[in-house]
PDB file of C-alpha atoms in Angstrom:
ATOM      1  CA  UNK S  14      16.135  -1.909   7.515  1.00  0.00           C
ATOM      2  CA  UNK S  15      13.599  -3.505   5.282  1.00  0.00           C
ATOM      3  CA  UNK S  16      13.506  -2.473   1.674  1.00  0.00           C
ATOM      4  CA  UNK S  17      11.586  -3.333  -1.489  1.00  0.00           C
ATOM      5  CA  UNK S  18      13.024  -2.694  -4.945  1.00  0.00           C
ATOM      6  CA  UNK S  19      11.089  -2.711  -8.186  1.00  0.00           C
ATOM      7  CA  UNK S  20      13.717  -1.894 -10.764  1.00  0.00           C
ATOM      8  CA  UNK S  21      11.286  -1.578 -13.673  1.00  0.00           C
ATOM      9  CA  UNK S  22       9.739   1.864 -13.513  1.00  0.00           C
ATOM     10  CA  UNK S  23       7.588   1.445 -16.614  1.00  0.00           C
ATOM     11  CA  UNK S  24       6.842  -1.426 -18.972  1.00  0.00           C
ATOM     12  CA  UNK S  25       4.861  -1.369 -22.207  1.00  0.00           C
ATOM     13  CA  UNK S  26       3.645  -4.499 -23.916  1.00  0.00           C
ATOM     14  CA  UNK S  27       1.211  -5.289 -26.683  1.00  0.00           C
ATOM     15  CA  UNK S  28      -1.962  -7.133 -25.769  1.00  0.00           C
ATOM     16  CA  UNK S  29      -1.575 -10.917 -25.469  1.00  0.00           C
ATOM     17  CA  UNK S  30       2.117 -10.700 -24.653  1.00  0.00           C
ATOM     18  CA  UNK S  31       3.382 -12.167 -21.392  1.00  0.00           C
ATOM     19  CA  UNK S  32       5.039  -9.772 -18.952  1.00  0.00           C
ATOM     20  CA  UNK S  33       7.005 -10.267 -15.725  1.00  0.00           C
ATOM     21  CA  UNK S  34       7.260  -7.641 -13.007  1.00  0.00           C
ATOM     22  CA  UNK S  35      10.294  -7.955 -10.773  1.00  0.00           C
ATOM     23  CA  UNK S  36      10.441  -7.470  -7.015  1.00  0.00           C
ATOM     24  CA  UNK S  37      13.531  -7.794  -4.838  1.00  0.00           C
ATOM     25  CA  UNK S  38      13.359  -7.330  -1.082  1.00  0.00           C
ATOM     26  CA  UNK S  39      15.691  -6.983   1.880  1.00  0.00           C
ATOM     27  CA  UNK S  40      14.875  -8.024   5.422  1.00  0.00           C
ATOM     28  CA  UNK S  41      16.644  -9.316   8.509  1.00  0.00           C
ATOM     29  CA  UNK S  42      13.547 -11.204   9.641  1.00  0.00           C
ATOM     30  CA  UNK S  43      13.120 -14.917   9.151  1.00  0.00           C
ATOM     31  CA  UNK S  44       9.349 -14.510   9.292  1.00  0.00           C
ATOM     32  CA  UNK S  45       7.842 -12.037   6.873  1.00  0.00           C
ATOM     33  CA  UNK S  46       5.077 -11.618   4.335  1.00  0.00           C
ATOM     34  CA  UNK S  47       5.184 -10.441   0.736  1.00  0.00           C
ATOM     35  CA  UNK S  48       2.324  -8.893  -1.163  1.00  0.00           C
ATOM     36  CA  UNK S  49       1.390  -7.645  -4.595  1.00  0.00           C
ATOM     37  CA  UNK S  50      -1.155  -4.861  -5.051  1.00  0.00           C
ATOM     38  CA  UNK S  51      -2.593  -3.359  -8.228  1.00  0.00           C
ATOM     39  CA  UNK S  52      -3.431   0.335  -8.521  1.00  0.00           C
ATOM     40  CA  UNK S  53      -5.556   1.001 -11.622  1.00  0.00           C
ATOM     41  CA  UNK S  54      -6.065   4.517 -12.971  1.00  0.00           C
ATOM     42  CA  UNK S  55      -9.012   4.933 -10.599  1.00  0.00           C
ATOM     43  CA  UNK S  56      -6.452   4.985  -7.778  1.00  0.00           C
ATOM     44  CA  UNK S  57      -7.809   2.370  -5.385  1.00  0.00           C
ATOM     45  CA  UNK S  58      -5.265  -0.250  -4.393  1.00  0.00           C
ATOM     46  CA  UNK S  59      -6.407  -3.819  -4.975  1.00  0.00           C
ATOM     47  CA  UNK S  60      -4.914  -6.785  -3.158  1.00  0.00           C
ATOM     48  CA  UNK S  61      -3.620  -9.561  -5.445  1.00  0.00           C
ATOM     49  CA  UNK S  62      -1.647 -12.017  -3.333  1.00  0.00           C
ATOM     50  CA  UNK S  63       0.039 -12.639   0.023  1.00  0.00           C
ATOM     51  CA  UNK S  64       2.885 -15.079   0.552  1.00  0.00           C
ATOM     52  CA  UNK S  65       4.645 -15.934   3.811  1.00  0.00           C
ATOM     53  CA  UNK S  66       8.367 -16.531   4.051  1.00  0.00           C
ATOM     54  CA  UNK S  67       8.008 -20.230   4.733  1.00  0.00           C
ATOM     55  CA  UNK S  68       5.980 -20.989   1.638  1.00  0.00           C
ATOM     56  CA  UNK S  69       8.060 -20.943  -1.514  1.00  0.00           C
ATOM     57  CA  UNK S  70       5.526 -22.687  -3.673  1.00  0.00           C
ATOM     58  CA  UNK S  71       4.730 -20.823  -6.833  1.00  0.00           C
ATOM     59  CA  UNK S  72       1.131 -19.809  -7.268  1.00  0.00           C
ATOM     60  CA  UNK S  73      -1.082 -19.454 -10.284  1.00  0.00           C
ATOM     61  CA  UNK S  74      -4.411 -17.672 -10.388  1.00  0.00           C
ATOM     62  CA  UNK S  75      -5.889 -17.483 -13.858  1.00  0.00           C
ATOM     63  CA  UNK S  76      -3.529 -15.407 -15.980  1.00  0.00           C
ATOM     64  CA  UNK S  77      -1.489 -14.368 -12.947  1.00  0.00           C
ATOM     65  CA  UNK S  78       1.409 -16.308 -11.477  1.00  0.00           C
ATOM     66  CA  UNK S  79       3.964 -15.568  -8.805  1.00  0.00           C
ATOM     67  CA  UNK S  80       7.499 -16.915  -8.356  1.00  0.00           C
ATOM     68  CA  UNK S  81       8.941 -16.627  -4.844  1.00  0.00           C
ATOM     69  CA  UNK S  82      12.651 -17.427  -4.443  1.00  0.00           C
ATOM     70  CA  UNK S  83      14.176 -16.865  -1.012  1.00  0.00           C
ATOM     71  CA  UNK S  84      17.659 -17.630  -2.335  1.00  0.00           C
ATOM     72  CA  UNK S  85      17.540 -14.499  -4.464  1.00  0.00           C
ATOM     73  CA  UNK S  86      15.103 -12.526  -2.249  1.00  0.00           C
ATOM     74  CA  UNK S  87      12.743 -12.129  -5.160  1.00  0.00           C
ATOM     75  CA  UNK S  88       8.980 -12.325  -5.562  1.00  0.00           C
ATOM     76  CA  UNK S  89       8.230 -11.854  -9.246  1.00  0.00           C
ATOM     77  CA  UNK S  90       4.808 -11.511 -10.816  1.00  0.00           C
ATOM     78  CA  UNK S  91       3.930 -12.722 -14.309  1.00  0.00           C
ATOM     79  CA  UNK S  92       0.840 -11.853 -16.316  1.00  0.00           C
ATOM     80  CA  UNK S  93       0.186 -14.260 -19.155  1.00  0.00           C
ATOM     81  CA  UNK S  94      -1.634 -13.110 -22.288  1.00  0.00           C
ATOM     82  CA  UNK S  95      -1.890  -9.538 -21.031  1.00  0.00           C
ATOM     83  CA  UNK S  96      -5.015  -7.486 -21.600  1.00  0.00           C
ATOM     84  CA  UNK S  97      -5.637  -3.759 -21.784  1.00  0.00           C
ATOM     85  CA  UNK S  98      -7.429  -3.954 -18.419  1.00  0.00           C
ATOM     86  CA  UNK S  99      -4.154  -5.049 -16.849  1.00  0.00           C
ATOM     87  CA  UNK S 100      -2.808  -1.535 -17.365  1.00  0.00           C
ATOM     88  CA  UNK S 101      -2.047  -0.217 -13.879  1.00  0.00           C
ATOM     89  CA  UNK S 102       0.712   0.436 -11.402  1.00  0.00           C
ATOM     90  CA  UNK S 103       1.738  -2.706  -9.558  1.00  0.00           C
ATOM     91  CA  UNK S 104       3.273  -2.563  -6.108  1.00  0.00           C
ATOM     92  CA  UNK S 105       5.228  -5.199  -4.265  1.00  0.00           C
ATOM     93  CA  UNK S 106       5.164  -4.897  -0.469  1.00  0.00           C
ATOM     94  CA  UNK S 107       6.884  -6.465   2.512  1.00  0.00           C
ATOM     95  CA  UNK S 108       5.785  -6.876   6.101  1.00  0.00           C
ATOM     96  CA  UNK S 109       8.209  -8.062   8.739  1.00  0.00           C
ATOM     97  CA  UNK S 110       7.034 -10.002  11.762  1.00  0.00           C
ATOM     98  CA  UNK S 111      10.050 -10.725  13.964  1.00  0.00           C
ATOM     99  CA  UNK S 112      11.118  -7.121  14.522  1.00  0.00           C
ATOM    100  CA  UNK S 113       7.825  -5.309  14.479  1.00  0.00           C
ATOM    101  CA  UNK S 114       4.947  -4.845  12.126  1.00  0.00           C
ATOM    102  CA  UNK S 115       6.356  -2.487   9.555  1.00  0.00           C
ATOM    103  CA  UNK S 116       4.652  -2.544   6.201  1.00  0.00           C
ATOM    104  CA  UNK S 117       6.727  -1.215   3.277  1.00  0.00           C
ATOM    105  CA  UNK S 118       5.721  -0.751  -0.344  1.00  0.00           C
ATOM    106  CA  UNK S 119       8.087  -0.735  -3.298  1.00  0.00           C
ATOM    107  CA  UNK S 120       8.093   2.224  -5.708  1.00  0.00           C
ATOM    108  CA  UNK S 121       5.826   0.452  -8.166  1.00  0.00           C
ATOM    109  CA  UNK S 122       5.981  -0.573 -11.826  1.00  0.00           C
ATOM    110  CA  UNK S 123       3.670   1.106 -14.304  1.00  0.00           C
ATOM    111  CA  UNK S 124       2.409  -1.414 -16.834  1.00  0.00           C
ATOM    112  CA  UNK S 125       0.834  -0.239 -20.062  1.00  0.00           C
ATOM    113  CA  UNK S 126      -0.826  -2.843 -22.228  1.00  0.00           C
ATOM    114  CA  UNK S 127      -1.422  -1.533 -25.717  1.00  0.00           C
ATOM    115  CA  UNK S 128      -4.206  -2.852 -27.939  1.00  0.00           C
TER     116      UNK S 128
ATOM    117  CA  UNK K  29     -20.025  -5.540   2.081  1.00  0.00           C
ATOM    118  CA  UNK K  30     -19.255  -1.822   2.014  1.00  0.00           C
ATOM    119  CA  UNK K  31     -15.624  -0.888   1.391  1.00  0.00           C
ATOM    120  CA  UNK K  32     -13.397   1.643   3.117  1.00  0.00           C
ATOM    121  CA  UNK K  33     -14.905   5.109   2.836  1.00  0.00           C
ATOM    122  CA  UNK K  34     -12.890   8.301   2.713  1.00  0.00           C
ATOM    123  CA  UNK K  35     -13.794  11.961   2.432  1.00  0.00           C
ATOM    124  CA  UNK K  36     -13.261  14.361   0.923  1.00  0.00           C
ATOM    125  CA  UNK K  37     -11.977  12.917  -2.354  1.00  0.00           C
ATOM    126  CA  UNK K  38     -10.173  16.116  -3.271  1.00  0.00           C
ATOM    127  CA  UNK K  39      -8.929  19.092  -1.295  1.00  0.00           C
ATOM    128  CA  UNK K  40      -7.028  22.196  -2.337  1.00  0.00           C
ATOM    129  CA  UNK K  41      -5.589  24.470   0.324  1.00  0.00           C
ATOM    130  CA  UNK K  42      -2.898  27.084   0.675  1.00  0.00           C
ATOM    131  CA  UNK K  43       0.271  26.445   2.639  1.00  0.00           C
ATOM    132  CA  UNK K  44       0.004  27.055   6.366  1.00  0.00           C
ATOM    133  CA  UNK K  45      -3.707  26.204   6.325  1.00  0.00           C
ATOM    134  CA  UNK K  46      -5.166  23.223   8.165  1.00  0.00           C
ATOM    135  CA  UNK K  47      -6.926  20.232   6.677  1.00  0.00           C
ATOM    136  CA  UNK K  48      -8.600  17.091   7.970  1.00  0.00           C
ATOM    137  CA  UNK K  49      -9.395  13.791   6.307  1.00  0.00           C
ATOM    138  CA  UNK K  50     -11.923  11.226   7.425  1.00  0.00           C
ATOM    139  CA  UNK K  51     -11.931   7.450   7.068  1.00  0.00           C
ATOM    140  CA  UNK K  52     -14.537   4.833   7.874  1.00  0.00           C
ATOM    141  CA  UNK K  53     -13.107   1.306   7.704  1.00  0.00           C
ATOM    142  CA  UNK K  54     -14.886  -1.880   6.775  1.00  0.00           C
ATOM    143  CA  UNK K  55     -17.263  -2.883   9.546  1.00  0.00           C
ATOM    144  CA  UNK K  56     -15.556  -5.087  12.114  1.00  0.00           C
ATOM    145  CA  UNK K  57     -12.013  -4.318  11.010  1.00  0.00           C
ATOM    146  CA  UNK K  58      -9.951  -3.616  14.110  1.00  0.00           C
ATOM    147  CA  UNK K  59      -6.837  -2.369  12.353  1.00  0.00           C
ATOM    148  CA  UNK K  60      -6.753   0.920  10.478  1.00  0.00           C
ATOM    149  CA  UNK K  61      -3.868   2.461   8.527  1.00  0.00           C
ATOM    150  CA  UNK K  62      -3.148   5.882   7.061  1.00  0.00           C
ATOM    151  CA  UNK K  63      -0.713   6.123   4.150  1.00  0.00           C
ATOM    152  CA  UNK K  64       0.751   9.033   2.224  1.00  0.00           C
ATOM    153  CA  UNK K  65       1.327   8.431  -1.493  1.00  0.00           C
ATOM    154  CA  UNK K  66       3.335  11.096  -3.272  1.00  0.00           C
ATOM    155  CA  UNK K  67       2.958  11.114  -7.052  1.00  0.00           C
ATOM    156  CA  UNK K  68       5.107   8.442  -8.662  1.00  0.00           C
ATOM    157  CA  UNK K  69       5.930   6.689  -5.389  1.00  0.00           C
ATOM    158  CA  UNK K  70       4.613   3.791  -3.378  1.00  0.00           C
ATOM    159  CA  UNK K  71       2.414   4.432  -0.347  1.00  0.00           C
ATOM    160  CA  UNK K  72       4.246   5.277   2.865  1.00  0.00           C
ATOM    161  CA  UNK K  73       2.712   4.192   6.163  1.00  0.00           C
ATOM    162  CA  UNK K  74       2.042   7.160   8.447  1.00  0.00           C
ATOM    163  CA  UNK K  75       0.190   5.527  11.319  1.00  0.00           C
ATOM    164  CA  UNK K  76      -1.412   2.221  12.268  1.00  0.00           C
ATOM    165  CA  UNK K  77      -4.215   1.826  14.803  1.00  0.00           C
ATOM    166  CA  UNK K  78      -5.452  -1.299  16.493  1.00  0.00           C
ATOM    167  CA  UNK K  79      -8.919  -0.475  17.769  1.00  0.00           C
ATOM    168  CA  UNK K  80      -8.356   2.992  19.260  1.00  0.00           C
ATOM    169  CA  UNK K  81      -4.693   2.502  20.183  1.00  0.00           C
ATOM    170  CA  UNK K  82      -1.634   3.450  18.115  1.00  0.00           C
ATOM    171  CA  UNK K  83       0.529   0.506  17.012  1.00  0.00           C
ATOM    172  CA  UNK K  84       3.037   2.387  14.869  1.00  0.00           C
ATOM    173  CA  UNK K  85       3.415   6.110  14.192  1.00  0.00           C
ATOM    174  CA  UNK K  86       7.154   6.155  13.615  1.00  0.00           C
ATOM    175  CA  UNK K  87       6.841   7.847  10.214  1.00  0.00           C
ATOM    176  CA  UNK K  88       4.212  10.393  11.172  1.00  0.00           C
ATOM    177  CA  UNK K  89       5.595  13.971  11.199  1.00  0.00           C
ATOM    178  CA  UNK K  90       4.209  14.712  14.599  1.00  0.00           C
ATOM    179  CA  UNK K  91       5.024  18.407  14.524  1.00  0.00           C
ATOM    180  CA  UNK K  92       2.256  18.936  11.979  1.00  0.00           C
ATOM    181  CA  UNK K  93       0.343  15.688  11.539  1.00  0.00           C
ATOM    182  CA  UNK K  94      -2.056  14.146  14.032  1.00  0.00           C
ATOM    183  CA  UNK K  95      -4.503  11.275  13.863  1.00  0.00           C
ATOM    184  CA  UNK K  96      -7.121   9.818  16.117  1.00  0.00           C
ATOM    185  CA  UNK K  97      -9.508   6.915  16.256  1.00  0.00           C
ATOM    186  CA  UNK K  98     -11.467   7.686  19.384  1.00  0.00           C
ATOM    187  CA  UNK K  99     -14.108   4.958  19.356  1.00  0.00           C
ATOM    188  CA  UNK K 100     -12.098   2.347  17.505  1.00  0.00           C
ATOM    189  CA  UNK K 101     -14.109   2.770  14.338  1.00  0.00           C
ATOM    190  CA  UNK K 102     -13.659   5.787  12.081  1.00  0.00           C
ATOM    191  CA  UNK K 103     -10.564   7.938  12.080  1.00  0.00           C
ATOM    192  CA  UNK K 104      -9.410  11.431  11.208  1.00  0.00           C
ATOM    193  CA  UNK K 105      -6.003  12.571   9.994  1.00  0.00           C
ATOM    194  CA  UNK K 106      -5.137  16.249  10.380  1.00  0.00           C
ATOM    195  CA  UNK K 107      -2.374  18.406   8.992  1.00  0.00           C
ATOM    196  CA  UNK K 108      -1.685  21.732  10.684  1.00  0.00           C
ATOM    197  CA  UNK K 109      -0.067  23.742   9.189  1.00  0.00           C
ATOM    198  CA  UNK K 110       0.251  22.284   5.705  1.00  0.00           C
ATOM    199  CA  UNK K 111       3.408  22.587   3.627  1.00  0.00           C
ATOM    200  CA  UNK K 112       3.860  22.328  -0.123  1.00  0.00           C
ATOM    201  CA  UNK K 113       5.519  18.917   0.250  1.00  0.00           C
ATOM    202  CA  UNK K 114       2.347  17.537   1.851  1.00  0.00           C
ATOM    203  CA  UNK K 115       0.704  17.449  -1.576  1.00  0.00           C
ATOM    204  CA  UNK K 116      -0.117  13.782  -2.037  1.00  0.00           C
ATOM    205  CA  UNK K 117      -2.892  11.216  -1.953  1.00  0.00           C
ATOM    206  CA  UNK K 118      -3.789  10.120   1.563  1.00  0.00           C
ATOM    207  CA  UNK K 119      -4.943   6.532   1.661  1.00  0.00           C
ATOM    208  CA  UNK K 120      -6.817   4.794   4.425  1.00  0.00           C
ATOM    209  CA  UNK K 121      -6.838   1.010   4.738  1.00  0.00           C
ATOM    210  CA  UNK K 122      -8.260  -1.514   7.161  1.00  0.00           C
ATOM    211  CA  UNK K 123      -7.711  -5.154   7.961  1.00  0.00           C
ATOM    212  CA  UNK K 124      -9.680  -7.676   9.919  1.00  0.00           C
ATOM    213  CA  UNK K 125      -7.041  -9.331  12.074  1.00  0.00           C
ATOM    214  CA  UNK K 126      -5.850  -7.385  15.077  1.00  0.00           C
ATOM    215  CA  UNK K 127      -2.234  -6.424  15.511  1.00  0.00           C
ATOM    216  CA  UNK K 128      -0.870  -7.951  12.328  1.00  0.00           C
ATOM    217  CA  UNK K 129       0.324  -5.805   9.469  1.00  0.00           C
ATOM    218  CA  UNK K 130       0.963  -8.856   7.351  1.00  0.00           C
ATOM    219  CA  UNK K 131      -2.687  -9.476   6.685  1.00  0.00           C
ATOM    220  CA  UNK K 132      -4.625  -8.294   3.678  1.00  0.00           C
ATOM    221  CA  UNK K 133      -5.443  -4.612   3.783  1.00  0.00           C
ATOM    222  CA  UNK K 134      -8.445  -3.144   2.037  1.00  0.00           C
ATOM    223  CA  UNK K 135      -7.889   0.366   0.722  1.00  0.00           C
ATOM    224  CA  UNK K 136     -10.202   3.312   0.305  1.00  0.00           C
ATOM    225  CA  UNK K 137     -10.240   5.565  -2.777  1.00  0.00           C
ATOM    226  CA  UNK K 138      -7.965   8.141  -1.145  1.00  0.00           C
ATOM    227  CA  UNK K 139      -8.036  11.898  -0.682  1.00  0.00           C
ATOM    228  CA  UNK K 140      -5.976  13.904  -3.138  1.00  0.00           C
ATOM    229  CA  UNK K 141      -4.500  16.939  -1.354  1.00  0.00           C
ATOM    230  CA  UNK K 142      -2.995  19.850  -3.250  1.00  0.00           C
ATOM    231  CA  UNK K 143      -1.150  22.486  -1.244  1.00  0.00           C
ATOM    232  CA  UNK K 144      -0.592  25.771  -3.103  1.00  0.00           C
TER     233      UNK K 144
END
């Protein structure tokens, strides 16, 4: 069965520090998609990135970057020069393709950025 | 472009009562999802619709939960009768590509249900 693990339950950093959120997944599919979503205190989930299993290129978007490594089944998310507005719960998610269309979220990591 | 709308935003009921939630997806989005998010956990998919047909309801507790999307647009999720463990935020999401859960989902603000 598919599974998403986010071992860091809570992280606190001081503004301007870099922080990496870990995500490890399990799947038997060869074709799958990985996602990161942000859930700010307002509660509405916000899409950040989607990556398919055949594209291991790292991606950078402003202060955000993602490192996808199939060899270790990891899809880690780094925020550079964190800001208070980055404070939120971040979810990693997995969607399999070969064996159905299940969409599974990890338990989330709560990030607190202190001024 | 209007986002996913949900109502009510908050609901408090007593156990064994019934409750219904409503969701209006983004215009043109064929796929609609209902999730249950218990405090401190990630969202759990309850049911996925493609137009007005069910794609996946494997995690929906069918003895008490039901959902419909009669005209392929808005949807309702009902709980009857509610239990204490149903206290959670119920999230609705939609996506624009039919039949593919690996596409970007847009989420509504959720309905926070408290069962006393």
